[in-house]
C-alpha positions as a printed Julia matrix, in Angstrom:
209×3 Matrix{Float64}:
  -4.46   16.34   13.33
  -5.78   19.37   11.92
  -9.56   19.39   11.14
 -11.14   20.74    8.27
 -14.91   21.26    9.49
 -16.05   17.54    9.85
 -12.59   16.28    8.33
  -9.42   15.11    9.87
  -6.25   15.0     8.42
  -2.94   13.09    9.18
  -0.1    15.65   10.17
   2.82   13.5    10.5
   4.43   13.99    6.74
   3.53   17.42    6.86
   5.54   18.49    9.8
   8.65   19.09    7.53
   6.66   22.17    6.5
   5.28   20.77    3.1
   1.83   21.99    3.73
   2.75   25.33    4.78
   4.74   25.78    1.34
   1.78   24.54   -0.39
  -0.63   27.03    1.35
   1.45   29.88   -0.11
   0.57   29.08   -3.23
  -2.86   30.04   -2.82
  -2.36   32.88   -0.44
   0.55   34.66   -1.92
   0.69   35.89   -5.32
   3.8    34.91   -7.22
   4.78   33.36  -10.63
   4.96   29.69   -9.97
   6.55   28.87  -13.18
   9.32   31.34  -13.07
  12.21   30.06  -11.23
  13.72   33.43  -10.42
  10.88   35.03   -9.21
  11.59   36.31   -5.53
   8.79   35.43   -2.76
   9.25   38.46   -0.49
   7.17   36.87    2.5
   9.85   34.32    3.34
  12.75   35.42    5.14
  14.28   38.03    3.22
  13.01   36.84    0.06
  13.56   33.54   -1.73
  13.44   32.34   -5.51
  10.58   30.11   -6.57
  13.03   27.57   -7.78
  14.48   27.26   -4.25
  10.95   26.53   -2.53
   9.25   24.99   -5.66
  11.76   22.98   -7.61
   9.34   20.74   -9.47
   6.61   21.6   -11.7
   3.77   19.44  -10.1
   0.04   19.05  -10.8
  -0.35   18.47   -7.4
   1.17   21.68   -6.58
  -0.86   23.42   -9.32
  -4.26   22.29   -7.77
  -3.24   24.25   -4.71
  -2.72   27.68   -6.85
  -6.43   27.54   -7.75
  -7.99   25.9    -4.6
  -7.93   26.65   -1.02
  -5.15   24.8     0.6
  -7.01   22.22    2.6
  -9.52   21.46   -0.27
  -6.64   20.9    -2.33
  -5.11   18.57    0.1
  -8.13   16.57   -0.01
  -8.56   16.47   -3.96
  -4.75   15.22   -4.08
  -5.48   12.6    -1.41
  -8.66   11.56   -3.19
  -6.65   11.12   -6.6
  -4.0     9.32   -4.56
  -6.25    6.86   -3.21
  -8.21    6.31   -6.51
  -5.18    5.88   -8.59
  -3.61    3.44   -6.03
  -6.67    1.12   -6.04
  -7.15    0.94   -9.92
  -3.48    1.0   -10.58
  -2.9    -1.87   -8.32
  -6.02   -3.67   -9.49
  -4.93   -3.27  -12.92
  -1.4    -4.49  -12.8
  -2.14   -7.27  -10.37
  -5.12   -8.7   -12.95
  -2.62   -7.62  -15.88
   0.05   -9.89  -14.36
  -1.74  -12.84  -12.5
  -3.51  -15.46  -14.5
  -5.81  -17.86  -12.24
  -8.16  -20.54  -13.22
 -10.67  -19.35  -10.22
 -11.43  -16.1   -11.5
 -14.34  -15.4    -9.31
 -12.26  -15.68   -5.86
  -9.25  -14.13   -7.51
 -11.33  -11.09   -8.11
 -12.5   -10.76   -4.67
  -9.01  -11.09   -3.21
  -7.81   -8.78   -5.8
 -10.28   -6.22   -4.76
  -9.64   -6.64   -1.12
  -5.67   -6.3    -1.63
  -6.35   -3.0    -4.24
  -8.37   -1.49   -1.27
  -5.32   -2.47    1.51
  -2.96   -0.79   -0.8
  -4.99    2.37   -1.63
  -5.17    2.81    2.14
  -1.52    2.96    2.93
  -0.22    6.0     4.86
   1.53    7.39    1.57
   3.45   10.39    2.03
   1.61   13.17    0.5
   4.85   15.09   -0.51
   5.97   13.28   -3.41
   2.1    13.11   -4.39
   1.67   10.25   -6.83
   5.55    8.88   -6.83
   4.65    5.68   -4.69
   0.61    5.34   -5.07
   0.64    5.35   -8.8
   3.55    3.25   -9.6
   1.44    0.06   -9.79
  -0.3     1.77  -12.77
   2.71    2.99  -14.42
   4.06   -0.5   -14.04
   0.88   -1.83  -15.73
   1.4     0.84  -18.5
   4.85    0.0   -19.15
   4.1    -3.8   -19.3
   1.81   -3.18  -21.87
   4.53   -1.22  -23.81
   6.88   -4.18  -23.26
   4.24   -6.69  -24.81
   3.68   -4.14  -27.51
  -0.11   -3.93  -26.42
   0.11   -0.25  -25.56
  -2.87    2.17  -26.07
  -3.47    5.84  -25.96
  -4.47    5.53  -22.24
  -0.93    3.97  -21.64
   0.73    6.76  -23.3
  -1.3     9.15  -21.34
  -0.23    7.62  -18.14
   3.32    7.6   -19.05
   3.18   11.37  -19.84
   1.4    12.61  -17.14
   3.38   10.72  -14.24
   6.68   12.71  -14.43
   4.47   15.86  -13.62
   2.73   14.26  -10.57
   5.7    12.59   -9.09
   9.18   13.21   -7.83
  12.18   12.45   -9.5
  13.98   12.83   -6.33
  11.8    10.55   -4.18
  11.25    7.79   -6.65
  11.38    8.79  -10.05
  15.14    7.65  -10.4
  14.17    4.02   -9.77
  11.54    4.36  -12.41
  14.24    5.15  -14.96
  16.45    2.33  -13.89
  13.63    0.11  -14.16
  12.85    1.37  -17.67
  16.56    0.78  -18.56
  16.63   -2.86  -17.14
  13.16   -3.36  -19.05
  14.46   -2.48  -22.34
  17.41   -4.48  -21.58
  15.29   -7.83  -20.8
  13.16   -7.21  -23.92
  16.39   -6.92  -25.89
  18.18   -9.93  -24.33
  15.04  -11.98  -24.74
  14.07  -11.15  -28.18
  17.09   -9.97  -29.62
  15.64   -6.9   -31.13
  14.36   -3.57  -29.96
  11.3    -2.53  -28.9
  10.79    0.82  -30.49
   7.7     1.93  -28.59
   9.07    0.89  -25.24
  12.56    2.76  -26.08
  10.17    5.93  -27.04
   8.32    6.12  -24.04
  11.5     5.51  -21.8
  13.03    8.41  -23.51
  10.12   10.56  -23.06
   9.52    9.95  -19.47
  13.33   10.71  -18.8
  12.88   13.92  -20.55
   9.65   15.09  -19.07
  11.2    14.25  -15.68
  14.17   16.6   -16.85
  12.05   19.36  -17.78
   9.63   19.14  -14.71
  12.89   20.16  -12.55
  13.65   22.7   -14.83
  13.25   25.29  -11.69
  15.92   23.64   -9.54
  18.42   23.31  -12.33
């Protein structure tokens, strides 16, 4: 553990150097969005695209806020997103007659999911998947709202295509196939959001291409 005043944070998944890399964002001045910008303080100089291949909201937070507090903010966002995402997804998928007891069980289960030891490196890649699935299922059922569009647009920039994004893309392809097989027509909104997520994922890794 390392402490921030009275707060203690797990170090396990930060032992690969992720936290050190994020700390540089706040302490060393360089152009985060320029893949060919050279960071002279690492070895004999390393290109930004080699260290920060993704454009990530989680990393951008580190640019403006002290690293320790940026870590806490990302953790807070991770836990809140995990809780509400799981709660919304489960309540949307599961229909029961005893709603009162179900809400208690669902609330407790959502808390358990939110307290899982998520790897901080991919940010919301895992913790926000229930929220993304909830939004995509609403697209599948043609019940999407503006909020669902926002969830799908933000997700690629707060997650990692390498550490889970490719599974999301495969899931979208399967979901579109199931809809076509079942209804014998195309869900244009579902197809559109699938293409948008794929394109945004590609744009998010432009520095590493």
